[in-house]
Every structure is written in C-alpha cells, then in structure tokens.
Amino acid sequence: MNRPLTASGLVDFSLWGWLLYVPLLAAEARLRAARKPAGQRVVARIEPRLASSSAPSTTP
C-alpha cells in the first residue's frame, strides 16, 4: 500500500511507512530510560569495592 500511494504521487509520504517506526522508537525510548538507572546500580555496586581497596592498610 505504501509504494502505490507514493509512486502515484497521491501523497509525498505514506503514513504506513512511518507507522513501522513506532515500535522501534518506543523500544529505543524504553532502553534510553533504563540506561541511567542501570548505570547507577553498577556504580553503587562497585563503589564499596573501590572504597575498601583504596583504604590505607594498617598492616606493616
């Protein structure tokens, strides 16, 4: 349906072509929203390890 509409010159663009991108854009938005909390969880998990390894040792 997309090709005949655009090939005939009836429309410059077809809504059907754009509708294919809606699920892709929705998934991209969900991944973008999940990226920041995931990064914060990784940092929270690593911080105690880094703090304990950078603490000065009291053994000679």
XYZ file of N, CA and C in Angstrom:
180
model
N 0.817 -1.187 0.000
C 0.000 0.000 0.000
C 0.865 1.257 0.000
N 2.024 1.168 0.614
C 2.916 2.309 0.698
C 3.451 2.704 -0.691
N 3.930 1.732 -1.424
C 4.520 2.032 -2.736
C 3.528 2.618 -3.736
N 2.351 2.041 -3.882
C 1.417 2.619 -4.860
C 1.029 4.062 -4.531
N 0.868 4.354 -3.254
C 0.487 5.720 -2.877
C 1.587 6.720 -3.194
N 2.804 6.370 -2.869
C 3.903 7.307 -3.130
C 4.280 7.330 -4.608
N 4.208 6.195 -5.285
C 4.551 6.143 -6.705
C 3.542 6.900 -7.557
N 2.290 6.879 -7.153
C 1.268 7.567 -7.933
C 1.322 9.081 -7.744
N 2.035 9.513 -6.725
C 2.107 10.949 -6.464
C 0.919 11.452 -5.667
N 0.091 10.544 -5.231
C -1.076 10.923 -4.435
C -0.645 11.554 -3.111
N 0.402 10.998 -2.536
C 0.968 11.556 -1.301
C 2.482 11.599 -1.444
N 3.101 12.539 -0.740
C 4.562 12.622 -0.752
C 5.170 11.596 0.193
N 4.460 11.272 1.230
C 4.910 10.256 2.167
C 3.696 9.409 2.525
N 3.963 8.260 3.040
C 2.867 7.383 3.434
C 2.911 7.160 4.938
N 1.768 7.239 5.536
C 1.671 7.017 6.974
C 2.079 5.602 7.334
N 1.858 4.656 6.441
C 2.214 3.267 6.718
C 3.714 3.113 6.920
N 4.486 3.837 6.172
C 5.934 3.778 6.348
C 6.363 4.302 7.707
N 5.732 5.371 8.153
C 6.066 5.943 9.452
C 5.570 5.070 10.596
N 4.451 4.381 10.391
C 3.917 3.524 11.447
C 4.832 2.350 11.764
N 5.665 1.974 10.809
C 6.617 0.902 11.066
C 7.674 1.317 12.085
N 7.935 2.612 12.200
C 8.944 3.104 13.123
C 8.436 3.269 14.547
N 7.133 3.265 14.761
C 6.578 3.494 16.092
C 7.080 2.456 17.102
N 7.010 1.151 16.818
C 7.535 0.188 17.798
C 9.038 0.343 18.020
N 9.762 0.658 16.970
C 11.199 0.854 17.093
C 11.514 2.042 17.989
N 10.817 3.141 17.791
C 11.037 4.323 18.614
C 10.611 4.090 20.060
N 9.555 3.322 20.268
C 9.109 3.009 21.625
C 10.155 2.164 22.349
N 10.709 1.185 21.672
C 11.743 0.351 22.280
C 12.985 1.168 22.588
N 13.354 2.054 21.691
C 14.516 2.910 21.908
C 14.310 3.814 23.115
N 13.127 4.345 23.276
C 12.836 5.208 24.424
C 12.915 4.424 25.733
N 12.409 3.197 25.722
C 12.480 2.373 26.938
C 13.925 2.030 27.281
N 14.736 1.725 26.282
C 16.149 1.433 26.541
C 16.889 2.661 27.053
N 16.585 3.809 26.476
C 17.220 5.050 26.914
C 16.847 5.361 28.366
N 15.587 5.107 28.724
C 15.135 5.361 30.093
C 15.761 4.373 31.074
N 16.044 3.167 30.647
C 16.618 2.150 31.537
C 18.126 2.302 31.687
N 18.767 3.001 30.794
C 20.227 3.104 30.812
C 20.736 3.832 32.056
N 20.104 4.922 32.448
C 20.584 5.713 33.583
C 20.465 4.941 34.898
N 19.298 4.359 35.225
C 19.229 3.576 36.468
C 20.184 2.378 36.482
N 20.394 1.774 35.328
C 21.319 0.641 35.266
C 22.737 1.103 35.571
N 23.127 2.232 35.040
C 24.453 2.781 35.326
C 24.614 3.128 36.797
N 23.564 3.658 37.396
C 23.614 3.982 38.820
C 23.759 2.717 39.668
N 23.083 1.636 39.280
C 23.207 0.381 40.017
C 24.627 -0.173 39.925
N 25.232 -0.061 38.751
C 26.598 -0.553 38.582
C 27.556 0.246 39.450
N 27.399 1.552 39.451
C 28.272 2.400 40.265
C 28.083 2.090 41.744
N 26.840 1.909 42.187
C 26.564 1.591 43.588
C 27.170 0.244 43.976
N 27.214 -0.685 43.048
C 27.795 -1.993 43.336
C 29.316 -1.938 43.392
N 29.928 -1.087 42.600
C 31.388 -1.028 42.516
C 31.991 -0.136 43.604
N 31.271 0.899 44.026
C 31.819 1.862 44.991
C 32.362 1.225 46.266
N 31.642 0.306 46.914
C 32.210 -0.284 48.145
C 33.524 -1.023 47.905
N 33.617 -1.703 46.774
C 34.857 -2.400 46.454
C 36.006 -1.424 46.251
N 35.722 -0.339 45.558
C 36.783 0.650 45.316
C 37.168 1.347 46.615
N 36.206 1.625 47.460
C 36.495 2.293 48.733
C 37.348 1.396 49.630
N 37.055 0.101 49.648
C 37.830 -0.797 50.506
C 39.223 -1.037 49.940
N 39.369 -1.005 48.643
C 40.705 -1.240 48.066
C 41.582 0.005 48.137
N 40.983 1.176 48.227
C 41.780 2.407 48.293
C 42.043 2.846 49.733
N 41.431 2.153 50.703
C 41.662 2.499 52.108
C 43.090 2.099 52.466
N 43.762 2.921 53.278
C 45.153 2.579 53.656
C 45.172 1.342 54.545
N 46.120 0.489 54.291
C 46.213 -0.731 55.088
C 46.974 -0.431 56.379
N 46.555 -1.064 57.464
C 47.191 -0.810 58.768
C 48.242 -1.843 59.082
N 48.369 -2.873 58.240
C 49.383 -3.899 58.490
C 50.691 -3.451 57.858
N 51.809 -3.662 58.578
C 53.118 -3.238 58.030
C 53.631 -4.139 56.938
